[in-house]
XYZ file of C-alpha atoms in Angstrom:
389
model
C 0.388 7.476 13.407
C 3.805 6.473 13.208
C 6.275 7.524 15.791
C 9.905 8.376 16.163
C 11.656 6.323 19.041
C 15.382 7.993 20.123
C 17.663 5.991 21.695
C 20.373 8.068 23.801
C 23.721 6.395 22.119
C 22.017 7.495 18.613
C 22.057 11.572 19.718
C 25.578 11.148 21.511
C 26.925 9.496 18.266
C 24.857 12.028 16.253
C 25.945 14.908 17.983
C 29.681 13.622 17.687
C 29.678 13.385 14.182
C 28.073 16.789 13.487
C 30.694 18.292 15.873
C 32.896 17.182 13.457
C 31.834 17.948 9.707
C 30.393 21.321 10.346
C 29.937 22.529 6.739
C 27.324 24.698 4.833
C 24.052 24.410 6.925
C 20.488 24.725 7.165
C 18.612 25.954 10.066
C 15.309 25.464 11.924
C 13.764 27.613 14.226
C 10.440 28.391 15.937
C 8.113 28.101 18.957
C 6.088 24.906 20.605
C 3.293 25.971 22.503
C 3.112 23.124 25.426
C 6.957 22.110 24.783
C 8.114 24.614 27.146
C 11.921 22.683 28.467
C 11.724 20.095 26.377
C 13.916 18.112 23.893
C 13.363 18.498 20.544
C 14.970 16.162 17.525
C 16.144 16.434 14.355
C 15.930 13.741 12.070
C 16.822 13.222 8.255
C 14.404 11.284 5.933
C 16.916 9.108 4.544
C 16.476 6.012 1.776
C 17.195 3.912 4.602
C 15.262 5.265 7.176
C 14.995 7.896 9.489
C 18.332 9.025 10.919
C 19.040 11.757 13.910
C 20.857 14.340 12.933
C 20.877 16.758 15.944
C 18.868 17.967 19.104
C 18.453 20.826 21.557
C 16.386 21.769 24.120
C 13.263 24.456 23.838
C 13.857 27.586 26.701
C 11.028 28.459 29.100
C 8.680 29.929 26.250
C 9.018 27.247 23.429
C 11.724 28.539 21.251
C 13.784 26.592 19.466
C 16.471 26.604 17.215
C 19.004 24.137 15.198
C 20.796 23.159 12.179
C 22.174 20.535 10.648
C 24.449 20.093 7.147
C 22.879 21.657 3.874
C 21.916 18.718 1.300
C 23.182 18.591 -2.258
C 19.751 18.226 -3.283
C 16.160 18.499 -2.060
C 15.455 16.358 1.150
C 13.359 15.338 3.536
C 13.200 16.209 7.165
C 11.377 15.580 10.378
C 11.282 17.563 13.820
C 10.119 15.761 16.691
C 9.011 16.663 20.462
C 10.263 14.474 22.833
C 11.935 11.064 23.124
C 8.481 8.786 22.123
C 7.887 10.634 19.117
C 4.412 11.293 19.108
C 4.858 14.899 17.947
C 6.712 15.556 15.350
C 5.842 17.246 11.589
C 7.416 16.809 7.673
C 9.442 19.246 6.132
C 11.915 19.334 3.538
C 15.153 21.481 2.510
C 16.518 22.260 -0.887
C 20.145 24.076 0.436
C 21.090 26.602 3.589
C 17.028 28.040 4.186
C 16.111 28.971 7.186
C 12.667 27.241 8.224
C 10.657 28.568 10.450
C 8.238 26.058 11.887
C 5.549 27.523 14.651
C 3.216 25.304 16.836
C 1.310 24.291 19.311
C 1.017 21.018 21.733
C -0.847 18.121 21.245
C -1.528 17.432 18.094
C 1.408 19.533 16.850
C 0.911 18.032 12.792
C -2.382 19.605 12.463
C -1.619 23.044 14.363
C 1.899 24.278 13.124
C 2.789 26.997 10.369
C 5.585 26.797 8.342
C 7.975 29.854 6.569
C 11.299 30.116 4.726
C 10.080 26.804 2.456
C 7.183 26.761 -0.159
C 7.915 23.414 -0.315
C 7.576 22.769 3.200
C 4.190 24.172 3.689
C 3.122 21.785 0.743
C 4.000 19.412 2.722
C 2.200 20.771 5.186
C -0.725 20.159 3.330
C -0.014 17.300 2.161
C 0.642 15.681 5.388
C -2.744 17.578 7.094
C -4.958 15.681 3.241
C -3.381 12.326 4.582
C -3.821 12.371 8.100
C -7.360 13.013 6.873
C -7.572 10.547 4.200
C -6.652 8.216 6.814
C -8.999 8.811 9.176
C -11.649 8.818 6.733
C -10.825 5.350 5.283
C -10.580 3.540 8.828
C -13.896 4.794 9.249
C -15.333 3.098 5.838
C -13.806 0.236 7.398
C -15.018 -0.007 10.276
C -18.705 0.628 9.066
C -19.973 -2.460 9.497
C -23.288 -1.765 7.712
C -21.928 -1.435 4.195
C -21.560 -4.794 2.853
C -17.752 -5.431 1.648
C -18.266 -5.223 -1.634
C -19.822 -1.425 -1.428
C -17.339 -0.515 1.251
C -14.671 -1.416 -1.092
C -16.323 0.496 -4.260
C -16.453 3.334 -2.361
C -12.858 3.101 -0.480
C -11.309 2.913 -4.625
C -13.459 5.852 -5.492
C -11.703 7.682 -2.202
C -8.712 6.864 -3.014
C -8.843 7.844 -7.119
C -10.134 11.542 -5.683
C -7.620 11.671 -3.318
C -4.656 11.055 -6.160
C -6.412 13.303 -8.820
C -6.175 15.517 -6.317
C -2.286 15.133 -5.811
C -1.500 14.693 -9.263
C -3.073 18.052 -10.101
C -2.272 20.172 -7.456
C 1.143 18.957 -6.214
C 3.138 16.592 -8.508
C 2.105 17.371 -12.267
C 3.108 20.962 -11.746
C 6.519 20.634 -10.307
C 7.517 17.061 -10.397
C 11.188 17.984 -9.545
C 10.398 19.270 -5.747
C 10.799 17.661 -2.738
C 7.340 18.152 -1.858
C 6.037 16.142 -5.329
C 8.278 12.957 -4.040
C 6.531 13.632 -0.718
C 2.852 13.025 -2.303
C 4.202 10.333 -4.404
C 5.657 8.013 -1.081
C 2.870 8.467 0.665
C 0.925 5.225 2.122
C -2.259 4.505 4.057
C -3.101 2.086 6.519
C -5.650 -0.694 6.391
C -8.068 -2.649 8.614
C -7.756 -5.430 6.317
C -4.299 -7.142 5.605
C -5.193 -7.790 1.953
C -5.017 -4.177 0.848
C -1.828 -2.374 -0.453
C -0.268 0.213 1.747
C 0.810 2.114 -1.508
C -0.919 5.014 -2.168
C 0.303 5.630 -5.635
C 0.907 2.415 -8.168
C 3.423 2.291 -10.668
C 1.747 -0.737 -12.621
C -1.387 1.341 -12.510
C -1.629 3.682 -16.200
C -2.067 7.069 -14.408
C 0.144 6.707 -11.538
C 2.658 5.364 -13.327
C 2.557 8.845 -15.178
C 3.410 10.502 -11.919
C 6.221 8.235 -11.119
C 8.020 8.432 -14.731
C 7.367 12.746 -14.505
C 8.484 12.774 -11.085
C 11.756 10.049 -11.678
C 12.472 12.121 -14.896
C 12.620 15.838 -13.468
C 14.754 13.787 -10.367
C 16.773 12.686 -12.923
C 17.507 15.516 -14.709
C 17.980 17.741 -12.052
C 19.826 15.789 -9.235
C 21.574 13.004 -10.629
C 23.508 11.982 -7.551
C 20.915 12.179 -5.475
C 19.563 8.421 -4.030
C 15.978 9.637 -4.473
C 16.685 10.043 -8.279
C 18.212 7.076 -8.028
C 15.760 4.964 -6.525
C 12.765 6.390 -8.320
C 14.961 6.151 -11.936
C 15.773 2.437 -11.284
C 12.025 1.669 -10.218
C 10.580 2.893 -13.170
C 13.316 1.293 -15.672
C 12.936 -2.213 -13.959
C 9.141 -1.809 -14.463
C 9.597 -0.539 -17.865
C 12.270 -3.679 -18.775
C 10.146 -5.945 -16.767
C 7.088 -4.873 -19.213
C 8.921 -5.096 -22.551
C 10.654 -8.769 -21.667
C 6.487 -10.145 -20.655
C 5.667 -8.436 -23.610
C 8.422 -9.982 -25.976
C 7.670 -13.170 -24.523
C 4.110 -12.949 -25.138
C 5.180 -12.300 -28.740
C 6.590 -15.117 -28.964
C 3.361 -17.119 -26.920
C 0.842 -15.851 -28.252
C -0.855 -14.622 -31.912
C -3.936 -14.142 -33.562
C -2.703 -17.007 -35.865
C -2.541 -19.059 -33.169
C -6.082 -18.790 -31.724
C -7.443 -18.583 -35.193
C -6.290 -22.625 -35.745
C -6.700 -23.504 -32.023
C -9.672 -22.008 -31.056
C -8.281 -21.503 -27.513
C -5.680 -22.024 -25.434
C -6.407 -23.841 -22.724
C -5.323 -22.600 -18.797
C -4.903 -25.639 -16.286
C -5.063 -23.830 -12.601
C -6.066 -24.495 -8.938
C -8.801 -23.015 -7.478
C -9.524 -21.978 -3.652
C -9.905 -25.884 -3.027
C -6.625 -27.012 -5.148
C -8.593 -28.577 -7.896
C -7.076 -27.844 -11.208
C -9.244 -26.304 -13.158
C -9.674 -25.723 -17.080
C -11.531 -23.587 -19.468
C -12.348 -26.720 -21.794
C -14.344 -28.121 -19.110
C -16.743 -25.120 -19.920
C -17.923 -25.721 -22.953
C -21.073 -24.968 -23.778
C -21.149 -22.116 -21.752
C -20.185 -18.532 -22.542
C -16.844 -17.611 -20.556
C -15.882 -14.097 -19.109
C -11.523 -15.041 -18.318
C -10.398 -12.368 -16.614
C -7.249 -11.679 -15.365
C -7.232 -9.752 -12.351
C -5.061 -8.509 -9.546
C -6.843 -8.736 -5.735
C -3.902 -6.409 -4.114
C -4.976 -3.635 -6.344
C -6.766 -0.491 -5.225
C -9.232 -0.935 -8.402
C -10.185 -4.632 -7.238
C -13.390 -3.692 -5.372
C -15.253 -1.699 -7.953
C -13.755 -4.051 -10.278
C -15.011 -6.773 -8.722
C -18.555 -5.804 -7.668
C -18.895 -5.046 -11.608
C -18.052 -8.516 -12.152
C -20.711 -9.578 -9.567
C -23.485 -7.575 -11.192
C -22.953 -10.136 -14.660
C -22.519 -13.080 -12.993
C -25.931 -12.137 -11.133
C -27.608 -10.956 -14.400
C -26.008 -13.992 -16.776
C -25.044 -16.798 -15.020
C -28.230 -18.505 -14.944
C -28.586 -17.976 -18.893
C -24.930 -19.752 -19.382
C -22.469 -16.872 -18.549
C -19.531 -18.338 -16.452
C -16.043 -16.138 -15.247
C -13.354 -17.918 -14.890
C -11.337 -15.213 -13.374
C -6.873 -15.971 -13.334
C -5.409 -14.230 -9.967
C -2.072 -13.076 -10.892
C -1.650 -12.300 -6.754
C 1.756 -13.953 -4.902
C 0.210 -14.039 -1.307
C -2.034 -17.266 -1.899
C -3.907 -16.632 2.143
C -5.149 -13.719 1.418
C -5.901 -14.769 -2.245
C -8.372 -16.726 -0.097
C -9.821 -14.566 1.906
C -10.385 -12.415 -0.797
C -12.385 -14.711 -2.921
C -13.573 -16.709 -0.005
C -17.640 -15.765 -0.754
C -17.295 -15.229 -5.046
C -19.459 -17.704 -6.829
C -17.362 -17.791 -9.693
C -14.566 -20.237 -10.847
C -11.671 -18.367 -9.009
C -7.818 -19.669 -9.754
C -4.413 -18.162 -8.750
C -1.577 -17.913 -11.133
C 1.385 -16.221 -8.936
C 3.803 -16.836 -11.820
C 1.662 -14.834 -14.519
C 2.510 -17.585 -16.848
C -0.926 -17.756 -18.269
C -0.665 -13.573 -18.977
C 1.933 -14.506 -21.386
C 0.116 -17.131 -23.088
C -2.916 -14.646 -23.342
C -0.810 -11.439 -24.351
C -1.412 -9.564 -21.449
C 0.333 -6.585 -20.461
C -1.105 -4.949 -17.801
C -4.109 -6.669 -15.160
C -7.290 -6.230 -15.100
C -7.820 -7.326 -18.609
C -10.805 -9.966 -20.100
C -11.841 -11.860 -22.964
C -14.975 -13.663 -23.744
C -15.147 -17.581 -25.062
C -18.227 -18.104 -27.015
C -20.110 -22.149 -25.903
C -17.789 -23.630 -29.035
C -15.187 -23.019 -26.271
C -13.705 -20.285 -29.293
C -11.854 -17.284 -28.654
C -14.049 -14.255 -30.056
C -12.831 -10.860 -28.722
C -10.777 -9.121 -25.845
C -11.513 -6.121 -23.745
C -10.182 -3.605 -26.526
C -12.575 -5.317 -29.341
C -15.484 -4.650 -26.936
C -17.360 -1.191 -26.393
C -20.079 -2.951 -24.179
C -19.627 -5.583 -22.459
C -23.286 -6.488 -21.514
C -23.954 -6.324 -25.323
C -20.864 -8.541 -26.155
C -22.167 -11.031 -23.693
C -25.439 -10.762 -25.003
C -24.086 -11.509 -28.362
C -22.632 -14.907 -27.739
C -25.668 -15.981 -24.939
């Protein structure tokens, strides 16, 4: 869990300031079983990271109250017990509410109540689904009886629940509250260093349908605030990023083109730095595939892969399988024990030269070493392959 470190010169400077700029306010109030005399913090969410706002001290029984200036727009909060941090729970604030936030010492995030905030006590549950989630990933993790491959299957098929789950129940409904940015931010820790910390991807198609709803409403409905912001300019750089590959790959690459060349040829280091080519394949059927390791969908995609290879190989299927990954170590690791021809291209170059918009994505090469179909020409692969074996 992460925690909250206070320094003493942030609450006297804190406490200065708010002396100062008292203004329209929100307040937050409850009882802490178990924090009887203690200090409790107040900290803002901010796009810069987590800044104290105020503190006070809880009386003999628990209670609590404080405040703190009213945002312009939805925000996020945190309210933490002491100075390590340990304890401490999400909530967030649309104008002058009054939150009431009710608990009980240790493990204060998954025994409090919340009132005065719908959006809050989403949170809540949102907060109580991912301390869960997490728990129950480490666990796949550290299960040392499921071979990688399966342990990685089923940690994609976790995670794709766990998101359905979000996007249904918490961001496609109201995209514009506090608590749908909540769901979409959210990360996840790994045992392995390989994995993405992201939760939610905006290169992948359905999360980057939460990220455009959610940046859109945020938009619309606070324009000055930095979340909007930040979410607006993430999905327009993706968007421009998409249409300028695309444009080039226009440009690159036709079905004219492959028609009179019969391929075009990739020239690419494998884990071993030796360049490798997909002319020195002929006579051999060819799965290319263009795939991204850092992505949640690598495992099951992957251990798809490995069920052709085992079924074709030793009639003449190869894969010659293009990394589009920057981090070239664990590029390594990750495809330390395939038995396919594995190459990295951080640059993406050879996505342009193939017209491809969006990773994973394959074609097959027939033995001719000629072009015959990509993934949208084929309904099953197994057949396809069959086809051209």
């Amino acid at each position: 869990m992460n925690r909250i470190v206070v320094s003493l010169t942030a609450i006297a400077a804190a406490l200065v300031i708010a002396s100062c700029s008292r203004g329209p306010e929100f307040s937050v109030e409850g009882t802490i079983g178990g924090a009887q005399d203690s200090t409790l913090y107040l900290f803002h969410r901010s796009m810069s990271g987590t800044v104290l706002l105020d503190s006070t001290k809880a009386d003999g029984s628990g209670h609590f109250s404080i405040s703190a200036a009213a945002p312009d727009s939805p925000d996020l909060y945190v309210l933490a017990v002491g100075q390590q941090g340990r304890e401490y729970v999400n909530f967030s604030i649309d104008s002058t509410e009054t939150v009431t936030i009710n608990g009980q010492l240790p493990a204060l995030a998954q025994n409090y109540s919340v009132s005065g905030s719908a959006s809050s006590e989403k949170i809540r549950q949102l907060a109580l689904m991912h301390s869960q989630l997490q728990q129950r990933v480490y666990n796949l993790e550290d299960n040392t009886a499921l071979p990688p491959m399966t342990m990685l299957d089923s940690l994609q098929k976790m995670l794709r629940a766990y998101k359905d789950t979000l996007l249904r129940n918490y961001i496609v409904g109201e995209p514009q509250s506090a608590y749908a940015y909540f769901a979409l931010s959210q990360k996840l820790g790994h045992r392995y260093a390989q994995l993405t910390n992201d939760i939610f991807m905006l290169g992948d198609s359905i999360d980057g349908i939460a990220y455009r709803a959610v940046a859109t409403c945020w938009k619309q409905f606070y324009p000055e605030s930095e979340r909007a912001q930040q979410l607006w300019n993430m999905v327009e750089r993706h968007i421009n990023t998409t249409r300028k590959v695309a444009a080039k790959q226009q440009l690159l690459f036709d079905e004219g083109r492959v028609s009179v060349a019969n391929l075009i040829d990739l020239s690419l280091p494998d884990r071993r730095n030796n360049m490798r080519t997909l002319t020195e394949l002929k006579g051999q059927v060819v799965l290319l595939d263009f795939h991204l390791f850092a992505s949640p969908e690598s495992g099951a995609r992957i251990l798809k892969l490995r069920q052709l290879y085992d079924r074709y190989h030793d009639r003449g299927l190869e894969i010659y399988q293009v990394a589009v990954d920057g981090d070239e170590f664990q590029w390594k690791q990750a495809t330390a024990n395939l038995p396919w021809i594995c190459v990295l291209d951080p640059t993406a170059s050879s996505c342009m030269q193939y017209n491809v918009e969006a990773v994973p994505e394959f074609f097959l090469i027939d033995r001719d070493n000629s072009l015959q179909m990509r993934s949208s020409q084929v309904e099953d692969l197994n057949k396809a392959i069959e086809s051209l074996l």
